[in-house]
Amino acid sequence: MWDELTDTFQGRARALDEHPVFPAQNIQDLRDIGALIAPLPRAFGGKGAGTEAAGAAILQEMLRAIGRGHLATGRLFEGHVNALKLIASYGTPAQLARAAADVQAGHLFALWVTEAPPGVQLQDGVLTGTKIFCSGAGHAQRAVITALKPQGEPVLVMLALDGAQRASPSAMRLQGMRAAVTGAMDLTGLPAPVESILGAPGDYLREPEFSAGAWRTSAVTLGGIEALVDVVRQDLVARGRDGDAHQRDRVGRMLIAQETASLWVHKAARIAESDRFGPAEARPYVNLARIAVEAAALDVIRLAQRALGLAAFAQGHPAEALMRDLATYLRQPAPDETLTEGAAWFMERGLPA
């Protein structure tokens, strides 16, 4: 099933990049196979993919396969999973039941937390302010956001979007991930009553979930790495360059980087989602995994450019769009801090087995 879906997404990727639009058919395909429902806990009709330890392996395969097919769709799906994870972690049973009903009705969730000063404010049950860098802006039907209460306390809010024209294109035109339709969302006037507030103030930043959940982004990235390696390999074979010793050297190094990323993602998912490891280990290990996957992706991009030459920069070549999407997706926040924090924890202990 996943191989077929990956091929389908790859077949649509060029059109979605050339004329950037929301990948509605990709999301519909995910809806049709039950992927949007899968992150829900099993008690609510899902497979616990991302919300229960038993579903971690399922989610890992889903994220990798979707990322391999289309990185922007992978970003949107990972945001959907992230939002449902927060609802399952911090919401009440009634809130989770409401979210489950929305997902079963076909709604796509988003997670929007970035904002320009003074941020999104919540006062007297009403929101004011704008979120920026919102993936799926204008297309997600439900969202989990952060907002500031009058006392300055950050809270998580679960929103049912009202269909109004609240989305506007981002002032910053991103080089890659165009089909994620990243933009701004003006939330002014949206109601956010008490029953829409998830958990306690500060829950969004609570560790280890805040950092350990980054393994999901790395799993999507792994899919993008695999797709780029495949494109390069297929291109060299098609041009009869696969027998060249230098090209074999490059492809060999790309395969090593791909497998390195895969091993890090697999272990990071196991440590982050398993009850065997404590929260103190999960955060630093996922931090290291995130940087390892980034390094692998950058190596693959560099080697792909060397292997393909100018073809790697030609519009319309699948490697060109893939490299732009991958390089954009890799720009996750605070990489230096992430690396040094992870290294500091394991400096005296060594890595977990």
mmCIF file of N, CA, C and O in Angstrom, residues 34-52 55 58 62 84 96 100 103-104:
data_model
loop_
_atom_site.group_PDB
_atom_site.id
_atom_site.type_symbol
_atom_site.label_atom_id
_atom_site.label_comp_id
_atom_site.label_asym_id
_atom_site.label_seq_id
_atom_site.Cartn_x
_atom_site.Cartn_y
_atom_site.Cartn_z
ATOM 1 N N GLY A 34 -7.376 5.893 5.739
ATOM 2 C CA GLY A 34 -7.452 5.916 7.198
ATOM 3 C C GLY A 34 -6.229 6.477 7.884
ATOM 4 O O GLY A 34 -6.089 6.353 9.105
ATOM 5 N N ALA A 35 -5.333 7.128 7.118
ATOM 6 C CA ALA A 35 -4.105 7.652 7.725
ATOM 7 C C ALA A 35 -4.377 8.809 8.682
ATOM 8 O O ALA A 35 -3.676 8.968 9.681
ATOM 9 N N LEU A 36 -5.381 9.636 8.380
ATOM 10 C CA LEU A 36 -5.672 10.760 9.272
ATOM 11 C C LEU A 36 -6.234 10.273 10.607
ATOM 12 O O LEU A 36 -6.035 10.919 11.651
ATOM 13 N N ILE A 37 -6.901 9.136 10.587
ATOM 14 C CA ILE A 37 -7.480 8.570 11.809
ATOM 15 C C ILE A 37 -6.434 7.797 12.616
ATOM 16 O O ILE A 37 -6.514 7.717 13.845
ATOM 17 N N ALA A 38 -5.431 7.244 11.938
ATOM 18 C CA ALA A 38 -4.460 6.356 12.581
ATOM 19 C C ALA A 38 -3.797 6.931 13.835
ATOM 20 O O ALA A 38 -3.548 6.190 14.788
ATOM 21 N N PRO A 39 -3.512 8.247 13.923
ATOM 22 C CA PRO A 39 -2.865 8.744 15.143
ATOM 23 C C PRO A 39 -3.757 8.730 16.387
ATOM 24 O O PRO A 39 -3.239 8.852 17.505
ATOM 25 N N LEU A 40 -5.056 8.604 16.232
ATOM 26 C CA LEU A 40 -5.928 8.579 17.404
ATOM 27 C C LEU A 40 -5.641 7.357 18.273
ATOM 28 O O LEU A 40 -5.272 6.294 17.764
ATOM 29 N N PRO A 41 -5.786 7.486 19.585
ATOM 30 C CA PRO A 41 -5.661 6.298 20.444
ATOM 31 C C PRO A 41 -6.636 5.214 20.006
ATOM 32 O O PRO A 41 -7.702 5.499 19.445
ATOM 33 N N ARG A 42 -6.291 3.960 20.263
ATOM 34 C CA ARG A 42 -7.134 2.851 19.820
ATOM 35 C C ARG A 42 -8.527 2.913 20.426
ATOM 36 O O ARG A 42 -9.509 2.519 19.784
ATOM 37 N N ALA A 43 -8.635 3.423 21.631
ATOM 38 C CA ALA A 43 -9.947 3.539 22.271
ATOM 39 C C ALA A 43 -10.858 4.512 21.536
ATOM 40 O O ALA A 43 -12.081 4.491 21.726
ATOM 41 N N PHE A 44 -10.279 5.346 20.672
ATOM 42 C CA PHE A 44 -11.062 6.334 19.928
ATOM 43 C C PHE A 44 -11.090 6.014 18.436
ATOM 44 O O PHE A 44 -11.378 6.880 17.619
ATOM 45 N N GLY A 45 -10.778 4.767 18.098
ATOM 46 C CA GLY A 45 -10.919 4.328 16.716
ATOM 47 C C GLY A 45 -9.664 4.393 15.871
ATOM 48 O O GLY A 45 -9.704 4.066 14.682
ATOM 49 N N GLY A 46 -8.527 4.818 16.470
ATOM 50 C CA GLY A 46 -7.287 4.902 15.708
ATOM 51 C C GLY A 46 -6.376 3.712 15.932
ATOM 52 O O GLY A 46 -6.800 2.672 16.434
ATOM 53 N N LYS A 47 -5.107 3.896 15.571
ATOM 54 C CA LYS A 47 -4.103 2.843 15.770
ATOM 55 C C LYS A 47 -3.044 3.268 16.786
ATOM 56 O O LYS A 47 -2.033 2.577 16.945
ATOM 57 N N GLY A 48 -3.254 4.413 17.423
ATOM 58 C CA GLY A 48 -2.280 4.897 18.395
ATOM 59 C C GLY A 48 -0.970 5.316 17.763
ATOM 60 O O GLY A 48 0.054 5.385 18.436
ATOM 61 N N ALA A 49 -0.977 5.622 16.458
ATOM 62 C CA ALA A 49 0.248 5.983 15.737
ATOM 63 C C ALA A 49 0.683 7.392 16.138
ATOM 64 O O ALA A 49 0.261 8.380 15.553
ATOM 65 N N GLY A 50 1.539 7.456 17.158
ATOM 66 C CA GLY A 50 2.003 8.746 17.645
ATOM 67 C C GLY A 50 1.411 9.131 18.982
ATOM 68 O O GLY A 50 1.899 10.054 19.633
ATOM 69 N N THR A 51 0.374 8.435 19.400
ATOM 70 C CA THR A 51 -0.255 8.734 20.696
ATOM 71 C C THR A 51 -0.109 7.606 21.697
ATOM 72 O O THR A 51 -0.398 7.786 22.876
ATOM 73 N N GLU A 52 0.344 6.429 21.246
ATOM 74 C CA GLU A 52 0.568 5.287 22.130
ATOM 75 C C GLU A 52 1.871 4.606 21.729
ATOM 76 O O GLU A 52 2.226 4.573 20.543
ATOM 77 N N GLY A 55 2.012 2.179 18.826
ATOM 78 C CA GLY A 55 1.810 2.684 17.467
ATOM 79 C C GLY A 55 3.017 3.364 16.869
ATOM 80 O O GLY A 55 2.953 3.866 15.736
ATOM 81 N N ILE A 58 4.259 1.902 13.504
ATOM 82 C CA ILE A 58 3.321 2.224 12.420
ATOM 83 C C ILE A 58 3.548 3.653 11.946
ATOM 84 O O ILE A 58 3.632 3.933 10.750
ATOM 85 N N MET A 62 4.722 5.269 8.278
ATOM 86 C CA MET A 62 3.851 6.218 7.580
ATOM 87 C C MET A 62 4.594 7.505 7.243
ATOM 88 O O MET A 62 4.538 7.990 6.102
ATOM 89 N N LEU A 84 -2.659 16.141 17.257
ATOM 90 C CA LEU A 84 -3.422 15.094 17.945
ATOM 91 C C LEU A 84 -2.659 14.538 19.138
ATOM 92 O O LEU A 84 -3.263 14.182 20.165
ATOM 93 N N LEU A 96 -10.598 15.065 23.770
ATOM 94 C CA LEU A 96 -10.078 14.051 22.858
ATOM 95 C C LEU A 96 -11.208 13.427 22.052
ATOM 96 O O LEU A 96 -11.053 13.158 20.851
ATOM 97 N N ALA A 100 -11.466 13.416 18.076
ATOM 98 C CA ALA A 100 -11.641 12.156 17.357
ATOM 99 C C ALA A 100 -12.818 12.237 16.402
ATOM 100 O O ALA A 100 -12.744 11.764 15.259
ATOM 101 N N VAL A 103 -11.724 14.238 13.376
ATOM 102 C CA VAL A 103 -10.846 13.486 12.482
ATOM 103 C C VAL A 103 -11.647 12.443 11.706
ATOM 104 O O VAL A 103 -11.460 12.259 10.496
ATOM 105 N N GLN A 104 -12.546 11.779 12.377
ATOM 106 C CA GLN A 104 -13.365 10.771 11.709
ATOM 107 C C GLN A 104 -14.289 11.392 10.675
ATOM 108 O O GLN A 104 -14.703 10.730 9.721
#
